[in-house]
mmCIF file of C-alpha atoms (C1' of nucleotides) in Angstrom:
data_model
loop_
_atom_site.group_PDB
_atom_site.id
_atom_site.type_symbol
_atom_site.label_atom_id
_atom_site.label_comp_id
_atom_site.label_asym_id
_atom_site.label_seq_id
_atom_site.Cartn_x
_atom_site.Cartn_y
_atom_site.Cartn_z
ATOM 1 C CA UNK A 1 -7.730 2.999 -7.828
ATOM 2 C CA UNK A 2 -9.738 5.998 -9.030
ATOM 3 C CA UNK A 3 -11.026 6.289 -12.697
ATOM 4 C CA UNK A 4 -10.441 9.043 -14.489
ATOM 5 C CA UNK A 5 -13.495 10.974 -14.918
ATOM 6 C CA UNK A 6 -15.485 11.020 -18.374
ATOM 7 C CA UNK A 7 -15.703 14.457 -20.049
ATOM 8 C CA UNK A 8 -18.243 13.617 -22.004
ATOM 9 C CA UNK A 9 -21.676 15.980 -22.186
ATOM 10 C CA UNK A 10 -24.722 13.980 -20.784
ATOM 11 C CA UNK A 11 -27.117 13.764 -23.851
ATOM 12 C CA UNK A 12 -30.430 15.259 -23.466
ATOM 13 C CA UNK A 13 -31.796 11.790 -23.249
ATOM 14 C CA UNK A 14 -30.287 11.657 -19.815
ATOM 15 C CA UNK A 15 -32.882 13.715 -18.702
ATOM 16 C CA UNK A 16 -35.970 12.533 -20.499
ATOM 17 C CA UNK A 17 -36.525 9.755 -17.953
ATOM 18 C CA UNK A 18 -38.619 9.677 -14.584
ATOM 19 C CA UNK A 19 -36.855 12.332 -12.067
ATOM 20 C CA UNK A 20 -36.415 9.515 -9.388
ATOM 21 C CA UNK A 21 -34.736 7.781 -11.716
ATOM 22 C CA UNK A 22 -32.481 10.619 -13.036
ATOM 23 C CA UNK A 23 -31.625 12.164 -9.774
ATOM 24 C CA UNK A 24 -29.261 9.204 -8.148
ATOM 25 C CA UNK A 25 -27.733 8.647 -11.218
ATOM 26 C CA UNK A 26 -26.653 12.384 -11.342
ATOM 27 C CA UNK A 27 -24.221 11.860 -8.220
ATOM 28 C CA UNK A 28 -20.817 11.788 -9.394
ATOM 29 C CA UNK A 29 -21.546 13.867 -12.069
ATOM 30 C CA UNK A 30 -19.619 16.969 -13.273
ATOM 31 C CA UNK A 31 -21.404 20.006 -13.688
ATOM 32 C CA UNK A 32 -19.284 22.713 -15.764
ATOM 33 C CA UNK A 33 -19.801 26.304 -14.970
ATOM 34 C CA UNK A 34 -18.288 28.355 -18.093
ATOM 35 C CA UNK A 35 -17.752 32.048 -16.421
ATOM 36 C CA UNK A 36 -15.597 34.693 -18.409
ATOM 37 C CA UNK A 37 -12.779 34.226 -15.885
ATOM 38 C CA UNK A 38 -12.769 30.406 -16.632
ATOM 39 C CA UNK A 39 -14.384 27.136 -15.856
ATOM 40 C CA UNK A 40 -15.594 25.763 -12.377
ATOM 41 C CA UNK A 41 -16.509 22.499 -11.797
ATOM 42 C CA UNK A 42 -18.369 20.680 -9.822
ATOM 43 C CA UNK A 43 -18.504 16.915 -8.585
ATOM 44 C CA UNK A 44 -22.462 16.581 -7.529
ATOM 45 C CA UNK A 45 -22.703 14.827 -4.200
ATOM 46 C CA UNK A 46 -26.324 15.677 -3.095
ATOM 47 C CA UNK A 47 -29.174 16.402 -4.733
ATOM 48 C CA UNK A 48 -33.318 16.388 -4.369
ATOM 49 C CA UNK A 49 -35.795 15.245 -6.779
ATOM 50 C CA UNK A 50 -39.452 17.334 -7.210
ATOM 51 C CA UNK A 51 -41.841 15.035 -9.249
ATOM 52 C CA UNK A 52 -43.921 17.974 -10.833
ATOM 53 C CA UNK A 53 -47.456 19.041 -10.814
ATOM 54 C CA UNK A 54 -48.303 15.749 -8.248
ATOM 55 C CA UNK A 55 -45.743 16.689 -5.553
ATOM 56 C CA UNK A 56 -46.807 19.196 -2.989
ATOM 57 C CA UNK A 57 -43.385 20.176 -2.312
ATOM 58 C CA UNK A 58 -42.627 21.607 -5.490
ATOM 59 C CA UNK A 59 -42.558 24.858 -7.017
ATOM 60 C CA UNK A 60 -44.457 23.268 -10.233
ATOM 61 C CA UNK A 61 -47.569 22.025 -7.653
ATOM 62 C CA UNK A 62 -49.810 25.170 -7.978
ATOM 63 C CA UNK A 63 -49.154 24.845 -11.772
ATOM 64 C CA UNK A 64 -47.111 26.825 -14.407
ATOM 65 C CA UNK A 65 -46.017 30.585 -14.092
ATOM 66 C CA UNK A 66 -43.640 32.956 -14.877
ATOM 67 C CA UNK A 67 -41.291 31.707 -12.372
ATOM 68 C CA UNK A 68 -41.434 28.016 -12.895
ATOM 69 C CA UNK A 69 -41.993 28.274 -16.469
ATOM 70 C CA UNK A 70 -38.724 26.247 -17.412
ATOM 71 C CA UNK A 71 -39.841 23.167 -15.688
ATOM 72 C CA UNK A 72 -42.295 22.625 -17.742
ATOM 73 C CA UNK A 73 -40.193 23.337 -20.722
ATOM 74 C CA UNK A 74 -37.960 20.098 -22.199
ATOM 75 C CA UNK A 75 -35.278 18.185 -20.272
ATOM 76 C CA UNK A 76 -31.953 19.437 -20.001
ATOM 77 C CA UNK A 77 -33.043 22.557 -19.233
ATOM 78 C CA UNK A 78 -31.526 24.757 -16.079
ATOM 79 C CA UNK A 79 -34.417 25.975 -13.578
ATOM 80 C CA UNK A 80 -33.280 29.095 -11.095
ATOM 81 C CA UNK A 81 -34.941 30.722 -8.725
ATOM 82 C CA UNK A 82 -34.589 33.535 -6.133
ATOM 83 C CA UNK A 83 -35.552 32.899 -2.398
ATOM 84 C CA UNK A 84 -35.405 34.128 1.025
ATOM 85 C CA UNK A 85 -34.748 37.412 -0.587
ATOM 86 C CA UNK A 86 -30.898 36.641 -1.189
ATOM 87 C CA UNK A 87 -30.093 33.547 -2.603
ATOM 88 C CA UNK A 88 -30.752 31.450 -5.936
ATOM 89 C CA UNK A 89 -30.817 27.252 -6.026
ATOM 90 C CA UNK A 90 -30.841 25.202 -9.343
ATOM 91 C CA UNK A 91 -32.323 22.375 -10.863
ATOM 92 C CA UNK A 92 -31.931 20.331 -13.968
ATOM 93 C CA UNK A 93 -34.914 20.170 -15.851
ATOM 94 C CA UNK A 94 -36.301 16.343 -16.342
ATOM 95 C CA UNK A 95 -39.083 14.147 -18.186
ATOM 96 C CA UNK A 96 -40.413 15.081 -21.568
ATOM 97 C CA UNK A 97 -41.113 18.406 -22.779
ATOM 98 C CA UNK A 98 -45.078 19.910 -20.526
ATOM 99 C CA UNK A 99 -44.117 17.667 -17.720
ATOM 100 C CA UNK A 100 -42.648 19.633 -14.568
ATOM 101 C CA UNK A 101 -40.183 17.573 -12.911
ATOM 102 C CA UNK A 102 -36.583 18.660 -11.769
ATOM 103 C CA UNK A 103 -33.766 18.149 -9.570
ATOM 104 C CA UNK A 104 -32.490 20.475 -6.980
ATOM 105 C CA UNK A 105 -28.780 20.301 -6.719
ATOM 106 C CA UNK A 106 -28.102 20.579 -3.191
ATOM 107 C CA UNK A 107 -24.143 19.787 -2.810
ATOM 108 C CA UNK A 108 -20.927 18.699 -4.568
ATOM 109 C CA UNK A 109 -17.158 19.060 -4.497
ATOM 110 C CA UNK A 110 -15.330 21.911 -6.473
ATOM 111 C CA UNK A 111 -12.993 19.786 -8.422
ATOM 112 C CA UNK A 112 -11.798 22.902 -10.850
ATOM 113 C CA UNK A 113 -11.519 26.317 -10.542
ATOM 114 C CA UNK A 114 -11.593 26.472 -6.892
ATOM 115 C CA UNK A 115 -9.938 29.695 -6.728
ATOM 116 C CA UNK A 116 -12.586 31.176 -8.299
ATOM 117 C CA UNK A 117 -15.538 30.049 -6.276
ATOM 118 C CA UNK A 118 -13.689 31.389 -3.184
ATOM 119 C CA UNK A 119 -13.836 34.617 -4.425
ATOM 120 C CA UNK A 120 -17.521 34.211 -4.475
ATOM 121 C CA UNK A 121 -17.578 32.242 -1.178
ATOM 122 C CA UNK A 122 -15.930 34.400 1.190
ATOM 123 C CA UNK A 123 -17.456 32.776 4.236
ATOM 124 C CA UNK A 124 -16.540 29.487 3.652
ATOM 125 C CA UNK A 125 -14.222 28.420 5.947
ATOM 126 C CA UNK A 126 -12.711 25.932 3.985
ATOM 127 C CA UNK A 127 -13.160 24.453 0.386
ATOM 128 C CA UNK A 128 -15.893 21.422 1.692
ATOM 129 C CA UNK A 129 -18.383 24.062 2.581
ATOM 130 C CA UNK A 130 -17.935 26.283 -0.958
ATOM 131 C CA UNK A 131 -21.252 24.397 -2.241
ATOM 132 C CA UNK A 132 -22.612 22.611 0.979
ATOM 133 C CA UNK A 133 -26.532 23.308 0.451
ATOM 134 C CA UNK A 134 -28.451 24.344 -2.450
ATOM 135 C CA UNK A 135 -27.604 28.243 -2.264
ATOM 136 C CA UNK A 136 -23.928 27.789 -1.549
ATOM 137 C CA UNK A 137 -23.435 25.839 -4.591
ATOM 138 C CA UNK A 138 -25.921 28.405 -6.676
ATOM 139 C CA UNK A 139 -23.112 31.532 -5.503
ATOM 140 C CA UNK A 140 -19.931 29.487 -5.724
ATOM 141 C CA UNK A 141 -20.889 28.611 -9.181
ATOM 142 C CA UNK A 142 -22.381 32.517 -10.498
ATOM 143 C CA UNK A 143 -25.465 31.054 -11.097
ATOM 144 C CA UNK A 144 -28.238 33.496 -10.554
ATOM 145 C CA UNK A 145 -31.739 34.340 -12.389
ATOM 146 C CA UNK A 146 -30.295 35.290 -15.704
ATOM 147 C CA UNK A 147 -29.075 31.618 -16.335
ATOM 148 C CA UNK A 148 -33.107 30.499 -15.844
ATOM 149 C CA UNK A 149 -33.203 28.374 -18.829
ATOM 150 C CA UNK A 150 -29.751 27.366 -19.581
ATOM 151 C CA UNK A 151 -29.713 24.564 -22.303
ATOM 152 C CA UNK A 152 -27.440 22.407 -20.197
ATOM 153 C CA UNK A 153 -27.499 20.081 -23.543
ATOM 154 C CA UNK A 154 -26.795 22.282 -26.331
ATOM 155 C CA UNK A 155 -25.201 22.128 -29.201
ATOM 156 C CA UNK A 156 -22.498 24.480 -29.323
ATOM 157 C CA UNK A 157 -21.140 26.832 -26.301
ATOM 158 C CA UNK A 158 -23.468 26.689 -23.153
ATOM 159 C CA UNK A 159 -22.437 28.253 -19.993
ATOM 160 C CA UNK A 160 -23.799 24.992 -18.138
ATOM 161 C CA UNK A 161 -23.165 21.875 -19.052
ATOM 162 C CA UNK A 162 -23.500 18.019 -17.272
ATOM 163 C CA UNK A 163 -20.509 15.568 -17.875
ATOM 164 C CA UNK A 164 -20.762 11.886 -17.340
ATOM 165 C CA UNK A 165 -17.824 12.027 -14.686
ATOM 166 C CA UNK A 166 -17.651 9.027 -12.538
ATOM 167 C CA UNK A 167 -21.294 7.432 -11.518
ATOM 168 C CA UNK A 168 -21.129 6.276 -8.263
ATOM 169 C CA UNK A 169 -21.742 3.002 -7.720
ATOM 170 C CA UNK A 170 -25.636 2.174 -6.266
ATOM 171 C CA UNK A 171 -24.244 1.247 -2.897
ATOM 172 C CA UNK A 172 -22.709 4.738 -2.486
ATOM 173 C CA UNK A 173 -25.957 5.915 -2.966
ATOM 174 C CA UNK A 174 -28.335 7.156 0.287
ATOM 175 C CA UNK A 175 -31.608 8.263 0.603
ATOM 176 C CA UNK A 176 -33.748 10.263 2.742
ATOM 177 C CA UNK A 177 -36.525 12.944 3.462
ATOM 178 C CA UNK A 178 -35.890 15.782 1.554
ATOM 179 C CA UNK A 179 -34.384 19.634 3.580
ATOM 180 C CA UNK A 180 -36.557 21.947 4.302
ATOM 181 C CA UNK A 181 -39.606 21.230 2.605
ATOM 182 C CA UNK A 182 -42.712 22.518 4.379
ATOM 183 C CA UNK A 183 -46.124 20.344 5.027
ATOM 184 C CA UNK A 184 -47.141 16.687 3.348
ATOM 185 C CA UNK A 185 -43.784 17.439 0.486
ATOM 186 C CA UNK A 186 -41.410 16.461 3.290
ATOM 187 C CA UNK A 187 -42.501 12.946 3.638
ATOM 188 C CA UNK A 188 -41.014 11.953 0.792
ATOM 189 C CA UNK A 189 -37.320 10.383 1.054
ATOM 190 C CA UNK A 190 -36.201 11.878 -2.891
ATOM 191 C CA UNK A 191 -33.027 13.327 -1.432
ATOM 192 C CA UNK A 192 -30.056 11.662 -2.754
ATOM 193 C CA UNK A 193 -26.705 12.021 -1.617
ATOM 194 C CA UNK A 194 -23.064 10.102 -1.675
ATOM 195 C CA UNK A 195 -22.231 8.057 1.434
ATOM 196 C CA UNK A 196 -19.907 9.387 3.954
ATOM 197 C CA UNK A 197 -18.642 12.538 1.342
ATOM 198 C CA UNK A 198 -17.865 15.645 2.971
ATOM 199 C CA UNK A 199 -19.337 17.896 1.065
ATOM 200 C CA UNK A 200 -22.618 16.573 1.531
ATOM 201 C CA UNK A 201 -24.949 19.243 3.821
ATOM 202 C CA UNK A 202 -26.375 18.767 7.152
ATOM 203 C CA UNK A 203 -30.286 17.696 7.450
ATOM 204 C CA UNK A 204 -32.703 20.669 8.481
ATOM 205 C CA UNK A 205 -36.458 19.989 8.877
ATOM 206 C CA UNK A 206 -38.155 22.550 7.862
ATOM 207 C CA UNK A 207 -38.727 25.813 10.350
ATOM 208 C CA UNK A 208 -41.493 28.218 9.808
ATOM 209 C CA UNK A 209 -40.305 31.837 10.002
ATOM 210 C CA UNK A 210 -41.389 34.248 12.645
ATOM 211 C CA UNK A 211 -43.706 37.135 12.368
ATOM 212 C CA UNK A 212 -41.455 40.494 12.576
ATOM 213 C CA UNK A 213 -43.550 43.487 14.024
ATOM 214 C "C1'" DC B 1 -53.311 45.278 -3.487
ATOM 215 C "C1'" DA B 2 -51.504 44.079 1.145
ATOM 216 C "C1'" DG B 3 -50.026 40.071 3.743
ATOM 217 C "C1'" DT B 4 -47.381 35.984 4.033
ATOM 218 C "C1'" DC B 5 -43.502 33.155 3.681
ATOM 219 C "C1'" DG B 6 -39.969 30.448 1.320
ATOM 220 C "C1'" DA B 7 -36.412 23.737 -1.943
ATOM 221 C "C1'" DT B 8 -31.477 29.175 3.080
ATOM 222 C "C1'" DT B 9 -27.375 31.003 5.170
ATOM 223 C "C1'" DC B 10 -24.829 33.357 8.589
ATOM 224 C "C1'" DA B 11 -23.630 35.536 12.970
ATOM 225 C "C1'" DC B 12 -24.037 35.014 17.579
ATOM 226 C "C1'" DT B 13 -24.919 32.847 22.264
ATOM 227 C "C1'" DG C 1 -29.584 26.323 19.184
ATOM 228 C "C1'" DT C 2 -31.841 30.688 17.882
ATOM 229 C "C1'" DG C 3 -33.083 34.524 15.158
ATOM 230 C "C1'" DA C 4 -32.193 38.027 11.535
ATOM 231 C "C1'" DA C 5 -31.693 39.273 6.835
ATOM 232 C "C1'" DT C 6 -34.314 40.502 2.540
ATOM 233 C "C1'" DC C 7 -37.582 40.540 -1.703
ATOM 234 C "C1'" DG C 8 -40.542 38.856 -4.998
ATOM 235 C "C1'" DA C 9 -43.954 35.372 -6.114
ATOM 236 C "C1'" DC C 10 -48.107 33.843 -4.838
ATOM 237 C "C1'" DT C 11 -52.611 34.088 -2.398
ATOM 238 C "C1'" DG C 12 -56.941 35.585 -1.337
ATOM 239 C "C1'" DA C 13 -59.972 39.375 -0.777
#
DNA sequence: CAGTCGATTCACT
DNA sequence: GTGAATCGACTGA
């Protein structure tokens, strides 16, 4: 038998712990997507932990700028950011306020609103692949640059927030070298995702680009 | 201030 | 399996 998920918001607490820690525990989750048109949800199956200023894989390594800025800002906190000159990926800010740690959500299940994230997701051939991998799940869900630095904890109305939903259970959980992450960063095995779910995207080492003429 | 390349996706072979 | 698309942040001179 299924539980029924838990609506309730994920304190900012949640997130003031060590990112390994927070980042399997965030499977299972629901992340809520308030858009104008209505809510979209999302079940997190996969996600990718970057532990700050020590890890050479992430964005926070060479230190704090404009783009990163929000990573270094308190926990709870959504981190977006442009690449490959089309797409946008997010993270959930962790660890006390001047630390850098986050977690890149990478996958998850679209458990409301569906018909909206298909309208986003024209390509997707089928609703498992409208947030397979880290920029499919940024577009299905209208999150782009102007959401940098979403309090996913507030108070009142916040057009992200985290719900408990339904944990997964630690044996669910797998573990391996994280997608796509160039030089000494890739060793590490801080992606997270649920066993045997769907949703979850394929592995991809990382591949330089070519030089165009 | 020009060169490089990315926490990727998609179309095509 | 391979390569193109596309732009802004970052780097180093």
């Amino acid at each position: 038998m299924i539980a029924t998920p838990d609506r309730t918001p994920l304190p900012r607490e949640f997130f003031d712990r060590p990112v390994l820690e927070v980042a399997p525990d965030l499977l299972g989750r629901l992340l809520v997507r308030t858009t104008p048109d209505g809510p979209i949800t999302l079940r997190l199956t996969e996600v990718e932990a970057y532990d700050g200023p020590n890890d050479p894989g992430s964005h926070a390594y060479r230190g704090r700028t404009a783009r990163n800025d929000v990573m270094f800002g308190p926990p709870g906190h959504v981190y977006v950011y442009f690449t490959y000159g089309m797409w946008h990926c997010m993270n959930l800010v962790c660890g006390p306020d001047g630390t850098a740690s986050a977690v890149l959500l990478r996958a998850g299940e679209i458990v409301e609103g569906a018909e909206l994230a298909r309208k986003r997701r024209i390509s997707a051939r089928n609703d498992k692949e409208l947030a397979k991998g880290p920029a499919r799940l940024a577009t299905a869900l209208d999150v782009a640059r102007p959401l940098d630095g979403t309090d996913a904890c507030a108070a009142g109305e916040t057009q992200l927030r985290v719900l408990a939903g339904t944990p997964v259970t630690p044996d669910q959980v797998r573990n391996g070298p994280r997608t796509g992450v160039s030089g000494e960063g890739g060793v590490h095995p801080w992606r997270f995702w649920v066993a045997n779910d769907p949703t979850v995207s394929p592995y991809r080492a990382h591949t330089p680009r070519r030089r165009s003429s």
